[in-house]
C-alpha positions as a printed NumPy array, in Angstrom:
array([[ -4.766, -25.636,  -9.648],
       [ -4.003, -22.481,  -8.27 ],
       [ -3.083, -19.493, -10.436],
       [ -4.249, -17.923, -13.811],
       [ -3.29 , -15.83 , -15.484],
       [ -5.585, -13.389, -18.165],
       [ -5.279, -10.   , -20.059],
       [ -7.295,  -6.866, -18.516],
       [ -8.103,  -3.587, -19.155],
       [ -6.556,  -1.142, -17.144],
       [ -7.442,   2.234, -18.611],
       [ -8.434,   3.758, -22.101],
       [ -5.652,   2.289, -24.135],
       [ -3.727,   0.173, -21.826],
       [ -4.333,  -3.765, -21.063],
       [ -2.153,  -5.259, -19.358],
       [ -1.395,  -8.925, -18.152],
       [ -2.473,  -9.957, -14.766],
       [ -2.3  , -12.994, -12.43 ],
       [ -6.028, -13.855, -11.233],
       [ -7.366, -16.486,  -9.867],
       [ -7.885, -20.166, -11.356],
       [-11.911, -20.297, -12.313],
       [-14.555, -23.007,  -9.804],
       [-18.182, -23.475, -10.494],
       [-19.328, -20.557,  -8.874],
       [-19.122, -16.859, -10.81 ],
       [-17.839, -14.534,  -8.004],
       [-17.713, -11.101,  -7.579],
       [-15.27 ,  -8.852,  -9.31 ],
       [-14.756,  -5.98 , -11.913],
       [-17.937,  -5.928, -14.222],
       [-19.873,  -8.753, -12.681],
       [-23.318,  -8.292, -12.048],
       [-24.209,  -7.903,  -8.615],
       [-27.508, -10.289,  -8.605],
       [-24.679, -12.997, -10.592],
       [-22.32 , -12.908,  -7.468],
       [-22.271, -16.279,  -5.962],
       [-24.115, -18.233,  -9.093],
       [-23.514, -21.59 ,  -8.783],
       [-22.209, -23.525, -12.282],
       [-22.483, -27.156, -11.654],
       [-23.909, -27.517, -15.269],
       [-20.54 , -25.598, -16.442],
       [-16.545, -26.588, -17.297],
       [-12.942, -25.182, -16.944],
       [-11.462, -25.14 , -19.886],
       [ -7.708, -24.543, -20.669],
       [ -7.319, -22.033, -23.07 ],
       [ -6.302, -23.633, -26.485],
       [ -6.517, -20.266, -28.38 ],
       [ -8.548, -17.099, -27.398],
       [ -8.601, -14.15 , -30.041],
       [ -8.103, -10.284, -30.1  ],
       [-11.606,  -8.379, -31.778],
       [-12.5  ,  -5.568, -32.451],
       [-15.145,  -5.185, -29.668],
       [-12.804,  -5.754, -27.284],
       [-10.531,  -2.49 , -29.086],
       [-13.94 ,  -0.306, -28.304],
       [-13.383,  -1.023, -24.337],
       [-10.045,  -0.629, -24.424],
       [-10.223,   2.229, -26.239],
       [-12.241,   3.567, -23.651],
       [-15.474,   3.709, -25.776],
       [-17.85 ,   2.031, -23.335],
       [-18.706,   1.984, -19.636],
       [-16.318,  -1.221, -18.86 ],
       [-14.64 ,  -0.782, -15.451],
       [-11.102,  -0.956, -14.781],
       [ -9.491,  -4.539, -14.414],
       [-12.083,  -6.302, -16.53 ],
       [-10.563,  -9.74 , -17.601],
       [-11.145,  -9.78 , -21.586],
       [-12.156, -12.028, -24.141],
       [-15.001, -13.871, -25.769],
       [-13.585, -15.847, -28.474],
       [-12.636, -19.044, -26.977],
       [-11.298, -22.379, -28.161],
       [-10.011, -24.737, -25.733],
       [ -9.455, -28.345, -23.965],
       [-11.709, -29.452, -21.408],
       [-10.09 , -30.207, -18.399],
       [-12.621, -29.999, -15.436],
       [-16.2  , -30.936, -15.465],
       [-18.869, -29.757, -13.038],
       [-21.193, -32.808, -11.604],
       [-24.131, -31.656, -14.074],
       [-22.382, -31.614, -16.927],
       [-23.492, -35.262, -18.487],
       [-22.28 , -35.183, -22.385],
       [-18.465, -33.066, -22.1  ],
       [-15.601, -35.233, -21.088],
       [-11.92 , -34.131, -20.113],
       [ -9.981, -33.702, -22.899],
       [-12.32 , -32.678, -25.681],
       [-11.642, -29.618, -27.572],
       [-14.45 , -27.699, -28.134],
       [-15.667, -24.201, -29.439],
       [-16.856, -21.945, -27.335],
       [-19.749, -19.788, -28.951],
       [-19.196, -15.953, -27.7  ],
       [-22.747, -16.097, -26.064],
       [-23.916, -16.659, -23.159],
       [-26.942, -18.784, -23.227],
       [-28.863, -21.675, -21.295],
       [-30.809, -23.756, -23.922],
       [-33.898, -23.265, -21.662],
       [-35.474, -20.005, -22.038],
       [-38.106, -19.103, -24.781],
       [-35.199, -17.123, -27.174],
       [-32.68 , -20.417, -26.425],
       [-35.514, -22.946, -27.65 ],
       [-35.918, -20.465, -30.949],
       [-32.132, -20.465, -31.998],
       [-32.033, -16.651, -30.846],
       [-28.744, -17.509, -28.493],
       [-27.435, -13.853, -28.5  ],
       [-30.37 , -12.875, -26.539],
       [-30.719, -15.51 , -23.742],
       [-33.021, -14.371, -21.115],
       [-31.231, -16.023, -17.768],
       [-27.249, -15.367, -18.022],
       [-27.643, -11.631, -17.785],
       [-29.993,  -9.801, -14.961],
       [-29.971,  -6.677, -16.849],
       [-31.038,  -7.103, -20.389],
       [-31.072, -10.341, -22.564],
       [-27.545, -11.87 , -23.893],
       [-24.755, -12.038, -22.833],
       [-21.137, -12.699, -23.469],
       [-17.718, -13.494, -21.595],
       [-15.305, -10.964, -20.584],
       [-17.721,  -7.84 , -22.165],
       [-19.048,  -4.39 , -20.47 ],
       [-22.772,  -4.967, -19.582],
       [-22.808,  -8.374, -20.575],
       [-23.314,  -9.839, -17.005],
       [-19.812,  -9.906, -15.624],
       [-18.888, -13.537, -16.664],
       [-15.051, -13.517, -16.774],
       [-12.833, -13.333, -20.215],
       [-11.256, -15.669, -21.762],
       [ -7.959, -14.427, -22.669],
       [ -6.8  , -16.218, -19.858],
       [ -4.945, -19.417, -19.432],
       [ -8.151, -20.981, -18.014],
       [-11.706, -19.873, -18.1  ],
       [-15.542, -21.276, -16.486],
       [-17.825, -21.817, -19.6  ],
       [-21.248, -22.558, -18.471],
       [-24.48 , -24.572, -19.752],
       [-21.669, -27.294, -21.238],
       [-23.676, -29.79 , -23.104],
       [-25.836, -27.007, -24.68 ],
       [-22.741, -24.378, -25.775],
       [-19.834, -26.184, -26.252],
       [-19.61 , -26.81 , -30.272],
       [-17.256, -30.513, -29.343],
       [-14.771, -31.179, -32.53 ],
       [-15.342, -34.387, -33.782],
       [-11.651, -35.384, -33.83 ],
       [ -8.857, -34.492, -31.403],
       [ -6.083, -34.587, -34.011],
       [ -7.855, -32.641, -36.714],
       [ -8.973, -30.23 , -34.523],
       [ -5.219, -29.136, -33.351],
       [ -4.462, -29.224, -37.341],
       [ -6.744, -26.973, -38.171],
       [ -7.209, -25.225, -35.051],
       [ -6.199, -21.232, -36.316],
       [ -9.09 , -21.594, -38.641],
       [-11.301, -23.318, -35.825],
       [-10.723, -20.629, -33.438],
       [-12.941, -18.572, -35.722],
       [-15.923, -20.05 , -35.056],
       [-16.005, -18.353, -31.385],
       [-17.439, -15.36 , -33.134],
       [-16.168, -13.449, -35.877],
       [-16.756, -16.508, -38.559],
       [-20.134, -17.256, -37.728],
       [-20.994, -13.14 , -37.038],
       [-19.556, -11.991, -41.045],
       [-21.568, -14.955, -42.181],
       [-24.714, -14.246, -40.209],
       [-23.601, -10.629, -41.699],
       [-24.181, -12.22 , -45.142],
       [-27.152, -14.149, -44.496],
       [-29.371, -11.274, -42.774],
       [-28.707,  -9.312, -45.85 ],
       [-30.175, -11.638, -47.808],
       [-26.694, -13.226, -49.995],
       [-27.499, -16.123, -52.692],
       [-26.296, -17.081, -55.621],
       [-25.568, -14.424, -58.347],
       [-25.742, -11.667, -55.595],
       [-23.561,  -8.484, -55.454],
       [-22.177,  -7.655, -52.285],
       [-20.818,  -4.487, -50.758],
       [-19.095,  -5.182, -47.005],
       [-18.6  ,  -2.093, -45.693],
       [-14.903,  -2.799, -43.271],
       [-12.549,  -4.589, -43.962],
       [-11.257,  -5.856, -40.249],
       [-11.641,  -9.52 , -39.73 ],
       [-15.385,  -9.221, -39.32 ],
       [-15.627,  -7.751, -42.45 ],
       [-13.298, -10.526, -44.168],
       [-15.22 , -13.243, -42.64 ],
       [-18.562, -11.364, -43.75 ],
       [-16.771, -11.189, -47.421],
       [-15.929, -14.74 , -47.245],
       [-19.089, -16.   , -45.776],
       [-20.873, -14.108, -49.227],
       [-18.514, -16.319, -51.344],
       [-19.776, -19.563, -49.537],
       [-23.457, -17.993, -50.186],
       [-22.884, -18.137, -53.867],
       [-22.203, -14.201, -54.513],
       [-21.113, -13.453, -57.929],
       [-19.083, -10.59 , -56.532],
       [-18.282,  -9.258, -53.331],
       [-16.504,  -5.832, -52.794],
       [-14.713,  -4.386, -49.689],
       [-14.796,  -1.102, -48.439],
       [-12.157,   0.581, -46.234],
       [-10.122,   3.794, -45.836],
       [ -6.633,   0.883, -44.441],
       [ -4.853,   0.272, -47.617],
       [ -3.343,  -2.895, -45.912],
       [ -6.95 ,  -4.028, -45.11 ],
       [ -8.108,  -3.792, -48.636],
       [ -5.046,  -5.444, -50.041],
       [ -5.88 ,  -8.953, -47.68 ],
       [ -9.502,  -8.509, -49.143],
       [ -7.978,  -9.092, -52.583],
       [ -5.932, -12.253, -51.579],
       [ -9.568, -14.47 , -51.591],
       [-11.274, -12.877, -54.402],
       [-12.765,  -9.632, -53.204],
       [-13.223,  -6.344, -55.171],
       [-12.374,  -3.184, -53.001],
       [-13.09 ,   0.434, -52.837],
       [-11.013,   3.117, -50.726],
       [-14.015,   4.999, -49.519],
       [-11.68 ,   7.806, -48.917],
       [-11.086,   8.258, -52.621],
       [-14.285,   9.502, -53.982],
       [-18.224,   8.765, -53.751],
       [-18.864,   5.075, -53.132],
       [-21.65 ,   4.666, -56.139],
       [-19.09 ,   5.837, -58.908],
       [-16.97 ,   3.32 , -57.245],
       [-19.184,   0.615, -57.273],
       [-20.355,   1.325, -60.873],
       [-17.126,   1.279, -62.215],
       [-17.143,  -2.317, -60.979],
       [-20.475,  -3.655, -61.657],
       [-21.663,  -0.965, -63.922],
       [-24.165,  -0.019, -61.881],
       [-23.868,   1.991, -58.97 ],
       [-25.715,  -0.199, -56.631],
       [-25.385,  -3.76 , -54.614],
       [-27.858,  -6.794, -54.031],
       [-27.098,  -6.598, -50.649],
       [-25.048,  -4.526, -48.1  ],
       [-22.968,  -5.486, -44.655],
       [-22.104,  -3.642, -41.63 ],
       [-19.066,  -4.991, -40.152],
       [-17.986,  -1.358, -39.164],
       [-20.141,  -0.643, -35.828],
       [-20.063,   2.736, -33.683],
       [-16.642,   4.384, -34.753],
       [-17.577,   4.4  , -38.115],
       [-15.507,   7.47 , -39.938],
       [-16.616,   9.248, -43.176],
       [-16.306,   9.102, -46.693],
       [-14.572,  11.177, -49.528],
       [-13.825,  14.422, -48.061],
       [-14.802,  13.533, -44.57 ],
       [-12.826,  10.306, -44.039],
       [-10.798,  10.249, -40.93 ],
       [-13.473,  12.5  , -39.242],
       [-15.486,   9.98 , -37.246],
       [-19.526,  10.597, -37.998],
       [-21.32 ,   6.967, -36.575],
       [-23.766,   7.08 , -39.127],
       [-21.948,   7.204, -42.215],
       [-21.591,   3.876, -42.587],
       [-25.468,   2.888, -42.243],
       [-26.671,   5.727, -44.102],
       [-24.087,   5.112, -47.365],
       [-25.386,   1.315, -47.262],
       [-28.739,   2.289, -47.435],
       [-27.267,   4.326, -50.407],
       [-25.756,   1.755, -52.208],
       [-28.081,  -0.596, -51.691],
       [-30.645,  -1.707, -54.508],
       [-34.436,  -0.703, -53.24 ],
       [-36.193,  -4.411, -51.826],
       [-32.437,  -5.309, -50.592],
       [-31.793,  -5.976, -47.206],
       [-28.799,  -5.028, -44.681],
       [-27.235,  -6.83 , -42.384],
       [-25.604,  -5.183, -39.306],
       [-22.835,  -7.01 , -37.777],
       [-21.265,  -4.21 , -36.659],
       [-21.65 ,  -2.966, -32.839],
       [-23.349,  -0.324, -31.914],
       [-23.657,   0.434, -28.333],
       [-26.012,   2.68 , -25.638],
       [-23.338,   3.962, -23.53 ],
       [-20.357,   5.654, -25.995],
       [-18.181,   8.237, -23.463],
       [-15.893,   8.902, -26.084],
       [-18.748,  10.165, -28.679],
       [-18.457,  13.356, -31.179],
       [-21.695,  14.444, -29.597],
       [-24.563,  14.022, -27.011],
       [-26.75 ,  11.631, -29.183],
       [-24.216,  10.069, -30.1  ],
       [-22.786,   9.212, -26.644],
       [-26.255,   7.267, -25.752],
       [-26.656,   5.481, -29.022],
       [-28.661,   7.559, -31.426],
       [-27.58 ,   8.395, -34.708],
       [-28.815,  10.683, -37.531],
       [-30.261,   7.876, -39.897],
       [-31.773,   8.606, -43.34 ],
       [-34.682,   6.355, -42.349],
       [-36.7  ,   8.351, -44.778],
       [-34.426,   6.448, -47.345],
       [-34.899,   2.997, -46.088],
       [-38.257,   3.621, -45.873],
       [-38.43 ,   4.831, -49.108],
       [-36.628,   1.991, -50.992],
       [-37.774,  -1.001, -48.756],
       [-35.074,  -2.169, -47.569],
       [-34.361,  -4.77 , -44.617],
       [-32.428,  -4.227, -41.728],
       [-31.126,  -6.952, -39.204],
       [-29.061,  -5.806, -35.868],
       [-27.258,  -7.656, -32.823],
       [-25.349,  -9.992, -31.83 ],
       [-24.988, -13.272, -34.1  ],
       [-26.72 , -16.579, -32.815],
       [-23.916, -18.381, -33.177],
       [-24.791, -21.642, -32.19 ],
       [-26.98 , -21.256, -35.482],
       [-24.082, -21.64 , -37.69 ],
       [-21.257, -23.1  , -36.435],
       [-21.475, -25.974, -36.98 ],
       [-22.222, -25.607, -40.352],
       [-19.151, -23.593, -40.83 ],
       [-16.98 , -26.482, -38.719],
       [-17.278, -28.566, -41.718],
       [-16.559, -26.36 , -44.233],
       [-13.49 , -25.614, -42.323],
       [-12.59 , -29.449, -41.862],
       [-13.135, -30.323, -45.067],
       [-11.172, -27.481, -46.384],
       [-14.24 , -25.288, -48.2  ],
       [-13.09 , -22.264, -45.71 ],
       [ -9.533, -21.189, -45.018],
       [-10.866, -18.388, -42.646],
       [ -7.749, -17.83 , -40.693],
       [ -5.754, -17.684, -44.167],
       [ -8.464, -14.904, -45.112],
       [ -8.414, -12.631, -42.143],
       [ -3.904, -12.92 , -41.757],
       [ -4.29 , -14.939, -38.354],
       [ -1.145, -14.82 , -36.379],
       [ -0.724, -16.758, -32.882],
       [  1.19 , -14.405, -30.265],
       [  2.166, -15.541, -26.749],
       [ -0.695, -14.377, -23.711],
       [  2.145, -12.225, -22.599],
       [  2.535, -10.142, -25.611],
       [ -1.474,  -9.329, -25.912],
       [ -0.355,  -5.327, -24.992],
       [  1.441,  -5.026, -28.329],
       [ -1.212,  -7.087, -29.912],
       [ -3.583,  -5.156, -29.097],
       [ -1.408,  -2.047, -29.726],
       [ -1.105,  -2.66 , -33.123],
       [ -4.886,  -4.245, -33.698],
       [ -5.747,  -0.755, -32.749],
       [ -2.809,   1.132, -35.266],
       [ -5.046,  -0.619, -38.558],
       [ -2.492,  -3.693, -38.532],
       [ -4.011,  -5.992, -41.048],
       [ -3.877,  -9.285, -39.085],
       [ -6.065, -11.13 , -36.511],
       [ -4.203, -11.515, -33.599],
       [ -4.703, -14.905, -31.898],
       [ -3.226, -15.201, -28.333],
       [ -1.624, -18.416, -27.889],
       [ -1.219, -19.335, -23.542],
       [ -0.237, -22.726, -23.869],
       [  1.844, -23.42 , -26.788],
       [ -0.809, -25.432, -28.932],
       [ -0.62 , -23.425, -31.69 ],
       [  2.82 , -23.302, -33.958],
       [  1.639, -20.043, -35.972]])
């Protein structure tokens, strides 16, 4: 093999599809890599080719132009694909499985690895723990919207499906597991979801729906969706989910005129950084609305669970704090009521498995739930393009034909 081909970002608001090279089993040096990662070998690692790699929402921050990513910075960390090179460590992967490939980065050897806390590896990045594939800051390893991509550590990441056929059956609601299935749920389980709970998830982008959905499997009683994207609500409401506009008035009265009280069990960030306000200040963005209104909402000894991204480098921030990560929080109120908070990325390799089989044994039509439709590699531009204009759909890019829809 020879060529590759893989989407990039070229400059606040523009990606565009490239031709790079085909991936070997050594991470080289180009946009966003780490310098001390240049020339890491990967014999432990595989090439994959790309089955289905997805469009999020932290990729629309970079191309936005919300972070520090450089220009030409191959995208993607959600990653579902065939296996079809192995590196001459790799000892349990064989050609032709199709696996899940968990958006971190991690070895399965360090301290954080051995404790199930994969998001924060402490050997795939030199600057800070974690890491992901194709992200700003995340040690450089390349993105996987791409028709092939290097995944390393493969016996300890690669989440194998247990059968080929299924796999491709179900595979739009497989390619979920890469992140933003396991993430909402991890969203529900930090903030503490069980049976009989009531559930506010603030966002209703797929995060949010997979957060929503990932409360249902918990046992919530109710959940409830909050957005200011009328289309967004509406797909909340096609699996069960109650919804607020929280552009139409104070969130409590809201939420009281649902549950008849004005607060929640529990309450889910699955909004991140470029949150924007409520009731007479929505559409004005202010990045702490979100946290502060959940802290709000949410009944005193409840917890919170923080999904959503927040970042240390923001160029594009209303103001100075802002633009290096520090918000105005009502601590004073969390304080106050007791409430838990939980932040980063999502271990994923802590639930998806779990979620796998609840998929395969049809308990979790996730792609159904978040409006999944498969576009061709080449038309990621207007994918993104209309990811980023509130289009109510997760956009799946499709480089090799597997997928039908």
């Amino acid at each position: 093999m020879s060529g590759n081909r893989a989407v990039a970002y070229k400059e606040p608001g523009v990606v565009e599809v490239i031709d790079t090279e085909y991936p070997t089993f050594e991470l080289k040096d180009g946009p966003g890599v780490n310098p001390a990662n240049v020339g890491r070998k990967v014999p432990h690692g595989v090439i994959l080719k790309t089955v289905a790699t997805n469009i999020c929402g932290s990729d629309q921050h970079m191309v936005r132009g919300r972070t520090t990513a450089p220009a030409h910075l191959v995208l993607g960390h959600e990653i579902t694909g065939e296996v079809v090179e192995v590196g001459p460590d790799v000892e349990f992967i064989r050609v032709g499985d199709i696996v899940s490939v968990p958006f971190n980065i991690s070895c399965g050897r360090c301290r954080n690895c051995k404790e199930r806390k994969t998001g924060i590896c402490l050997n795939v990045n030199p600057d800070r723990p974690g890491s992901a594939y194709g992200y700003v800051d995340m040690g450089g390893w390349v993105g996987g919207q791409a028709e092939y991509v290097l995944v390393p550590y493969a016996d300890w990441n690669l989440l194998k499906f247990p059968d080929r056929d299924q796999a491709l059956e179900k595979i739009m609601d497989l390619t979920m597991l890469s992140d933003i299935f396991p993430t909402g749920f991890h969203g529900a389980v930090t903030a503490g979801v069980g049976v009989g709970s009531t559930v506010y998830v603030a966002g209703a982008g797929p995060v949010g729906l997979a957060a929503a959905m990932g409360a249902q499997l918990l046992g919530a009683a109710v959940v409830i969706v909050g957005d200011l994207n009328e289309d967004r609500l509406a797909q909340a409401r096609t699996f069960g989910c109650e919804t607020v506009n929280v552009g139409e008035g104070p969130i409590q009265d809201q939420i009281e005129q649902i549950l008849g009280v004005p607060e929640v069990d529990s309450g889910i960030d699955a909004v991140g950084f470029e949150a924007r306000g409520h009731g007479k200040e929505a559409g004005h963005e202010a990045p702490a609305t979100v946290l502060n209104s959940l802290m709000d909402i949410t009944t005193a000894g409840g917890s919170l669970g923080i999904p959503g991204l927040y970042v240390t480098g923001d160029p594009g921030a209303v103001d100075e704090a802002a633009q290096k990560g520090s918000l105005s929080l009502s601590l004073g109120t969390g304080w106050a009521k007791s409430l838990s908070f939980t932040t980063g990325q999502c271990p994923v390799m802590k639930y998806n498995r779990q979620l796998m089989m609840a998929i395969l044994h049809d308990r979790a039509p996730i792609a159904k739930a978040v409006n999944a439709k498969a576009i061709s590699l080449e038309d990621a531009p207007r994918g993104y393009a209309e990811f980023d204009a509130g289009a109510a759909t997760k956009f799946v890019l499709n480089p090799h034909g597997y997928l039908s829809d």
